[in-house]
């Protein structure tokens, strides 16, 4: 947001407007959330240091966990396509047809 980590303000050089800028400036270490500034800043115990800075609302535990999991999973630029129901994801119905058709 303006005044914070948008491309214009870029507070302390951190720009959080796209995957590229987050990976280039947010100090994200794939598979290592504990050493990633992006995660350390949102889980900091000191209100002087944590992000977003007060009086802004801190991220919820669910949001923080989502960020931790994304970094732990490799901080990939992936996305879920509509209709991607992972609960219905099985070898026989999903993988075998791909192998049969292409291998
Ligand atoms: C979840 C949202 C946010 C994340 C992940 C985030 C992340 C970061 C990171 C990684 C740094 C660099 C820390 C360093 O180099 O030591 C930082 C610094 C900073 N950010 Fe944020 N930020 C967030 C929200 C905000 C917002 C909303 C503002 C403006 C109100 C803001 C203002 C600042 C300022 C002033 C600094 C430099 C001082 C400091 O390190 O505490 N940030 N932020």
Coordinates of C-alpha atoms and ligand atoms in Angstrom, one line a residue:
X1 CA 0.0 0.0 0.0
X2 CA 1.0 3.6 -0.6
X3 CA 3.5 4.8 2.0
X4 CA 4.7 1.3 2.7
X5 CA 5.8 -1.3 0.2
X6 CA 4.3 -0.1 -3.1
X7 CA 6.7 0.5 -6.0
X8 CA 6.9 4.3 -5.3
X9 CA 7.5 4.3 -1.6
X10 CA 9.5 1.0 -1.5
X11 CA 10.2 1.4 2.2
X12 CA 13.8 0.2 3.0
X13 CA 13.8 -1.2 -0.6
X14 CA 11.1 -3.7 0.1
X15 CA 8.4 -3.8 -2.7
X16 CA 5.6 -6.2 -2.2
X17 CA 3.5 -5.6 -5.4
X18 CA 4.3 -8.7 -7.4
X19 CA 5.8 -12.2 -7.2
X20 CA 9.0 -10.8 -8.8
X21 CA 9.4 -7.8 -6.5
X22 CA 8.6 -10.0 -3.4
X23 CA 11.2 -12.5 -4.4
X24 CA 13.8 -9.8 -5.3
X25 CA 13.3 -7.5 -2.4
X26 CA 11.3 -9.3 0.4
X27 CA 14.2 -11.5 1.5
X28 CA 12.3 -14.7 0.9
X29 CA 14.4 -17.9 1.3
X30 CA 12.5 -20.8 -0.4
X31 CA 11.9 -23.7 2.0
X32 CA 13.3 -21.6 4.9
X33 CA 10.6 -19.4 6.4
X34 CA 12.5 -19.0 9.7
X35 CA 15.3 -17.2 7.9
X36 CA 13.1 -15.2 5.5
X37 CA 12.7 -11.5 6.6
X38 CA 9.2 -11.5 5.0
X39 CA 8.1 -14.2 7.5
X40 CA 10.3 -13.0 10.4
X41 CA 8.7 -9.5 10.1
X42 CA 5.1 -10.7 10.3
X43 CA 5.9 -13.0 13.3
X44 CA 8.2 -10.6 15.2
X45 CA 7.2 -10.3 18.9
X46 CA 8.2 -6.6 19.2
X47 CA 5.5 -4.2 18.0
X48 CA 8.3 -1.8 17.2
X49 CA 9.5 -4.2 14.5
X50 CA 6.5 -6.4 13.4
X51 CA 4.8 -6.0 10.1
X52 CA 2.3 -4.5 9.4
X53 CA 3.4 -1.8 11.9
X54 CA 0.8 -0.8 14.5
X55 CA -1.8 0.7 14.4
X56 CA -2.4 -1.5 11.4
X57 CA -4.0 -4.9 12.1
X58 CA -1.5 -7.7 12.4
X59 CA -1.9 -10.7 10.0
X60 CA -4.2 -13.4 11.3
X61 CA -2.7 -16.7 12.4
X62 CA -4.3 -18.3 9.3
X63 CA -2.7 -15.7 7.0
X64 CA 0.7 -16.1 8.8
X65 CA 0.5 -19.8 8.4
X66 CA -0.4 -19.5 4.7
X67 CA 2.7 -17.4 4.2
X68 CA 4.9 -19.8 6.2
X69 CA 3.6 -22.8 4.2
X70 CA 4.1 -21.0 0.9
X71 CA 7.8 -20.3 1.7
X72 CA 8.3 -23.8 3.2
X73 CA 6.9 -25.3 0.0
X74 CA 9.5 -23.4 -2.0
X75 CA 7.9 -20.0 -2.5
X76 CA 6.8 -20.9 -6.0
X77 CA 4.9 -18.6 -8.4
X78 CA 2.1 -21.2 -8.5
X79 CA -1.6 -20.9 -8.5
X80 CA -4.6 -23.1 -8.3
X81 CA -6.8 -23.3 -11.4
X82 CA -10.6 -23.1 -10.9
X83 CA -12.1 -26.5 -10.6
X84 CA -8.9 -27.8 -9.0
X85 CA -10.5 -29.9 -6.3
X86 CA -7.6 -31.6 -4.6
X87 CA -9.9 -33.8 -2.6
X88 CA -10.9 -35.6 -5.8
X89 CA -7.3 -35.9 -7.0
X90 CA -6.6 -39.6 -7.5
X91 CA -4.0 -41.6 -9.5
X92 CA -6.6 -43.6 -11.5
X93 CA -8.8 -40.7 -12.5
X94 CA -6.2 -38.0 -12.8
X95 CA -2.7 -39.3 -13.4
X96 CA -3.2 -42.6 -15.3
X97 CA -5.1 -40.9 -18.2
X98 CA -2.2 -38.4 -18.6
X99 CA 0.3 -41.2 -18.7
X100 CA -1.8 -43.2 -21.0
X101 CA -2.3 -40.3 -23.4
X102 CA 1.2 -39.0 -23.4
X103 CA 3.7 -41.7 -22.4
Ligands
LIG1 C1 2.2 -8.1 5.8 C2 2.6 -6.9 5.4 C3 4.0 -6.4 5.4 C4 5.2 -7.2 5.2 C5 5.3 -8.7 4.9 C6 6.3 -6.3 5.4 C7 7.6 -6.6 5.3 C8 8.7 -5.8 5.6 C9 10.1 -6.2 5.5 C10 10.6 -7.6 5.0 C11 10.8 -5.2 5.9 C12 12.4 -5.1 5.9 C13 12.9 -5.4 7.2 C14 14.4 -5.3 7.3 O1 15.1 -5.1 6.3 O2 14.9 -5.5 8.4 C15 9.9 -4.1 6.3 C16 10.3 -2.9 6.7 C17 9.4 -1.8 6.9 N1 8.1 -1.8 6.6 FE1 7.0 -3.4 6.2 N2 5.8 -5.0 5.7 C18 4.5 -5.1 5.7 C19 3.6 -4.0 5.9 C20 4.0 -2.7 6.0 C21 3.1 -1.6 6.1 C22 1.6 -1.7 5.9 C23 3.8 -0.5 6.3 C24 3.4 1.0 6.3 C25 2.5 1.4 7.2 C26 5.2 -0.9 6.4 C27 6.3 -0.1 6.7 C28 7.6 -0.6 6.9 C29 8.7 0.3 7.4 C30 8.6 1.7 7.8 C31 9.8 -0.5 7.4 C32 11.3 -0.1 7.8 C33 11.4 -0.1 9.3 C34 11.4 -1.5 9.9 O3 12.2 -2.4 9.4 O4 10.6 -1.8 10.8 N3 5.3 -2.3 6.2 N4 8.6 -4.5 6.0

